[in-house]
Structures are given as C-alpha cells and as structure tokens.
Amino acid sequence: MKKLLAIAAIAAAAGSASATTWTFESTSLSGNRSAGNFDRVFASYNDTTNRFVWEVTMSERNGQLADGFTLAINGGPNPKGHAGEMALLYMDASRGDSDVRLTAYNYNGRNAFDSYVDGDKAAGIQAPDRIWNNMAAQANRDGGEISATTSGTTRTFRIDIDASDLVLHNPVYGTAADWTGVAFGERMGIWFHTYSGLNTSYAANGDLESWTRNAEGWIDKSNLLTDPIIPAPTAAAMGLAGLGLAAGRRRR
C-alpha cells in the first residue's frame, strides 16, 4: 500500500507540472474602428509559466491606421472600473517598426489612458504605480518578442513575453489578493484601445512621460470564452501511472 501511495504521489506531482494555455482568436470582434479595422485578435496565457501573447492585425480605415494601443485584460468582466487589479499595457510603434516600446502600469480603472500619470481612481493625482518597460534589462531576459510589422496599409502588433513581473506584481494601489496583472483563464475581459497619430515621449529609464493621439478606436468586451490547450501527459507520468496499475494487479 505504501508503495502504491508513493507512486500515486509521484504521478500526481508529474501531472501537476503540466500547464494549461488559454487561447482566444477572432476575426470578427466588433468595436470602434476610428483608428483602423480589427482584422484579427489573438491572445494566449499559460497559467503555470505566465507566458502571455497578444497579437492584433489591423488595416487602414478612412486613412487611419493605429500605431499604438493600450490594453487591460482579465479573467472575465470588462476591466473598466476595476482599479488596482490589472496592468495597463502601452504599446507604442509610433517611431516605426524598428523602435517599438512597451510599458506597463497599474491600471487605475478609468475609461482613459492616464494610468501612467495618475495611479489610482481616488480624487486628485496619485503617483503612478510603474511596473515594467521593455527598455529595462530584465524585460529581455526571456527572449520574448515585442514587435510591430507593417506591410502597406496593414500592421500587426505582437507581444510574446514571460509576464511573471506583471502577474506577480505587488500593487501600490489595491490589494495583492485582487491582482491578476494580465492573467486570464476560461473567460477573458478586455479594455483594448487603439490610437493613430500617436505622439509619445519617455524618460531615460524607459518610463512613459507623454501619450497623445489624433484618433482612438476600441474593443471593450467581457466574458469572452477561451479555448484550453492542455499538454498530453509526459512519458514519465504515464510510466508511473502504469507502474501503479501493474502493482495493483499484482496485489489483487
């Protein structure tokens, strides 16, 4: 019996090492297209490794094509109004595809892009809660990708990073128990705003200092259903499970 329990425990541990990657993809999400058409939206999040991917392809509409966006994302409700729970990502390709910048701040919950200036929803101006930017050394430690690719009147933005710094952030505003960063599971809520005619400036350390735009579009959604990708059991886990079954047969 003790051997069986030990084998079962090892097999369970091996099984728990697998992770679920939650994915979402759509070519028909409705929204405001003032900064360009939304041709494709793709997102994924691995709930063990914290690998996060956000990829959006946009095309020109009425002469407007987004050169940046802001994104707050969570596990269900529309992020708007949920202060101190998520990161607000600022993606900036206004300098061209060769100089793409990504910064992250604690989202203040407003229907605005001012979290980099005002960190909290309370009255007055509170210091921003700076989390991360891709000009800092630690941002590139995982070999991820932060890019914009332009072809004619089409532009694809891609973020593919180890988001542990975002998910495990201890928020200055809000409580750690409510903080999710960019994590999501079987449902996803997004506050995704796109900007054309974007004009920005940064401090030497990569912190965002100004963010203005000509046109703004958006997709604000709640409870979008995702698809799970669960890895097949490893050979080691299957082998341990087989040992357990064999031991059980021998005992009987």
XYZ file of C-alpha atoms in Angstrom:
252
model
C 0.000 0.000 0.000
C 2.802 2.426 0.875
C 4.459 1.775 -2.487
C 1.174 2.425 -4.278
C 0.694 5.684 -2.387
C 4.234 6.787 -3.187
C 3.775 6.015 -6.895
C 0.457 7.840 -6.919
C 2.023 10.882 -5.272
C 4.869 10.961 -7.803
C 2.431 10.588 -10.688
C 0.256 13.382 -9.318
C 3.264 15.648 -8.990
C 4.306 14.888 -12.560
C 0.779 15.584 -13.771
C 0.570 18.895 -11.898
C 3.690 20.064 -13.688
C 1.674 20.314 -16.902
C 0.063 23.647 -17.638
C -2.959 24.945 -19.460
C -2.569 27.563 -22.167
C -5.796 29.520 -22.578
C -6.261 30.921 -26.069
C -8.639 33.265 -27.839
C -8.847 34.133 -31.517
C -11.354 36.161 -33.519
C -11.597 37.881 -36.885
C -14.980 39.436 -36.134
C -14.819 41.338 -32.858
C -16.947 44.470 -33.031
C -15.741 47.830 -31.794
C -14.965 51.399 -32.710
C -12.749 51.457 -35.815
C -11.720 55.117 -35.788
C -8.027 54.132 -35.663
C -8.305 51.255 -38.144
C -10.045 47.944 -38.777
C -9.596 44.973 -36.451
C -8.732 42.129 -38.818
C -7.603 39.574 -36.241
C -7.226 39.430 -32.477
C -5.319 36.594 -30.796
C -4.467 36.125 -27.106
C -2.971 33.342 -25.032
C -1.903 32.867 -21.438
C -0.159 29.908 -19.808
C -1.333 29.560 -16.207
C 1.909 27.972 -15.000
C 4.706 29.701 -16.911
C 2.886 33.081 -17.154
C 3.685 33.217 -20.861
C 1.458 35.905 -22.371
C 0.768 36.591 -26.035
C -1.277 39.393 -27.561
C -1.301 39.709 -31.337
C -3.506 42.048 -33.346
C -3.593 42.695 -37.080
C -5.151 45.975 -38.188
C -5.783 47.560 -41.555
C -6.272 51.141 -42.625
C -9.741 52.665 -42.481
C -10.582 56.150 -43.746
C -6.884 56.932 -43.878
C -6.328 55.895 -40.233
C -4.064 53.038 -39.095
C -3.160 52.519 -35.444
C 0.453 52.979 -34.417
C -0.121 52.003 -30.801
C -2.627 50.785 -28.233
C -3.424 50.372 -24.561
C -4.641 47.070 -23.133
C -6.052 45.911 -19.808
C -7.026 42.248 -19.673
C -8.513 39.959 -17.013
C -10.444 36.754 -16.426
C -13.971 37.912 -17.220
C -15.516 41.312 -16.581
C -14.914 44.449 -18.608
C -11.738 45.815 -16.979
C -13.127 49.346 -16.986
C -13.957 50.332 -13.405
C -11.698 47.682 -11.858
C -8.867 49.703 -10.382
C -5.782 48.180 -8.784
C -6.279 44.713 -10.299
C -4.542 44.705 -13.691
C -1.620 46.064 -15.613
C -2.333 48.624 -18.317
C -0.026 47.936 -21.253
C 1.062 50.801 -23.509
C 2.264 49.544 -26.902
C 3.976 52.239 -28.985
C 5.124 51.803 -32.603
C 4.911 55.489 -33.483
C 8.672 55.583 -34.141
C 8.476 52.784 -36.699
C 8.766 49.015 -36.625
C 12.415 49.124 -35.550
C 11.744 51.012 -32.297
C 8.702 49.509 -30.586
C 8.167 50.259 -26.918
C 6.059 48.593 -24.256
C 5.416 49.969 -20.778
C 3.142 48.680 -18.022
C 1.433 50.496 -15.154
C -1.157 49.594 -12.552
C -4.495 50.290 -14.296
C -6.477 52.954 -12.460
C -9.780 51.642 -13.793
C -10.749 54.759 -15.711
C -12.003 54.868 -19.277
C -8.807 56.745 -20.122
C -5.125 56.154 -20.826
C -3.799 58.228 -17.902
C -2.611 55.434 -15.579
C 0.989 56.425 -16.390
C 0.220 59.822 -14.833
C -2.340 59.049 -12.113
C -2.011 55.676 -10.420
C -5.327 55.476 -8.575
C -9.028 56.175 -9.080
C -9.213 58.338 -5.927
C -9.740 62.082 -6.292
C -6.651 64.081 -7.145
C -3.442 62.905 -8.772
C -1.623 59.936 -7.249
C 1.867 58.875 -8.306
C 1.732 56.160 -10.970
C 2.477 52.577 -9.990
C 5.202 51.721 -12.527
C 5.573 48.006 -13.176
C 7.720 47.291 -16.208
C 9.089 48.550 -19.511
C 10.948 46.802 -22.317
C 13.840 49.264 -22.207
C 14.867 47.845 -18.826
C 17.389 44.987 -18.782
C 15.115 42.423 -17.098
C 12.466 42.806 -19.775
C 14.501 40.880 -22.344
C 15.705 38.051 -20.144
C 13.223 35.511 -21.571
C 13.907 36.096 -25.240
C 10.336 37.242 -25.848
C 9.032 39.356 -28.689
C 7.636 42.895 -28.735
C 7.137 43.935 -32.327
C 5.165 45.758 -34.973
C 5.234 44.660 -38.604
C 3.865 46.986 -41.261
C 3.023 45.927 -44.797
C 1.331 48.542 -46.938
C -1.884 49.521 -45.148
C -1.739 46.639 -42.643
C 0.056 46.497 -39.302
C 0.472 43.565 -36.904
C 1.338 44.177 -33.264
C 2.758 41.286 -31.265
C 3.603 40.870 -27.583
C 5.024 37.480 -26.557
C 6.649 37.661 -23.135
C 7.199 35.989 -19.802
C 4.659 38.094 -17.892
C 5.703 36.961 -14.410
C 6.695 40.507 -13.448
C 3.207 41.677 -14.392
C 1.280 38.799 -12.844
C 3.249 38.724 -9.582
C 3.409 42.497 -9.104
C 2.561 43.749 -5.609
C 0.293 46.725 -6.362
C 0.770 50.080 -4.679
C -2.976 50.702 -5.110
C -5.421 47.872 -4.489
C -4.706 44.565 -2.760
C -2.444 41.714 -3.757
C -5.375 39.278 -3.405
C -7.248 41.026 -6.223
C -4.262 41.491 -8.507
C -4.172 39.423 -11.732
C -1.850 41.504 -13.936
C -2.540 40.092 -17.417
C -3.708 36.617 -16.396
C -6.913 35.043 -17.673
C -8.474 31.579 -17.857
C -11.626 30.139 -19.379
C -13.035 33.668 -19.809
C -11.398 36.922 -20.779
C -12.327 40.589 -20.458
C -10.509 43.288 -22.434
C -10.221 47.080 -22.458
C -8.339 47.498 -25.711
C -7.945 50.987 -27.188
C -6.070 51.772 -30.398
C -4.536 55.089 -31.446
C -3.432 56.647 -34.715
C -1.344 59.808 -34.930
C 0.304 58.721 -31.692
C 2.883 61.074 -30.158
C 4.879 59.955 -27.111
C 7.939 60.721 -25.015
C 9.943 58.731 -22.457
C 12.369 59.233 -19.605
C 15.890 57.849 -19.870
C 14.882 54.779 -17.845
C 12.033 53.937 -20.237
C 9.155 55.372 -18.184
C 6.376 56.889 -20.253
C 6.148 60.670 -19.931
C 3.535 61.702 -22.513
C 0.927 59.992 -24.699
C -1.295 61.908 -27.137
C -3.174 60.839 -30.257
C -5.281 62.023 -33.175
C -7.853 59.217 -33.457
C -8.916 56.494 -30.990
C -10.728 53.224 -31.527
C -11.568 50.435 -29.118
C -12.845 46.975 -28.331
C -14.228 46.727 -24.791
C -15.561 43.234 -24.032
C -16.433 40.996 -21.097
C -16.576 37.215 -20.659
C -15.085 36.215 -23.997
C -14.802 32.419 -23.997
C -11.327 30.978 -24.460
C -10.086 27.548 -25.525
C -7.785 25.464 -23.322
C -4.704 23.736 -24.686
C -3.678 21.023 -22.218
C -0.423 19.171 -22.935
C -0.572 15.409 -23.287
C 0.753 13.524 -20.239
C 4.510 13.152 -20.250
C 6.081 9.750 -20.797
C 7.331 9.818 -17.192
C 3.872 10.446 -15.795
C 2.337 7.731 -17.986
C 5.061 5.329 -16.950
C 4.446 5.988 -13.261
C 0.726 5.544 -13.737
C 1.428 2.226 -15.491
C 3.579 1.087 -12.583
C 0.746 1.874 -10.228
C -1.747 -0.153 -12.251
C 0.657 -3.052 -12.550
C 1.313 -3.033 -8.812
C -2.408 -3.031 -8.170
C -2.923 -6.040 -10.411
C -0.119 -7.938 -8.722
C -1.620 -7.180 -5.305
C -5.035 -8.485 -6.360
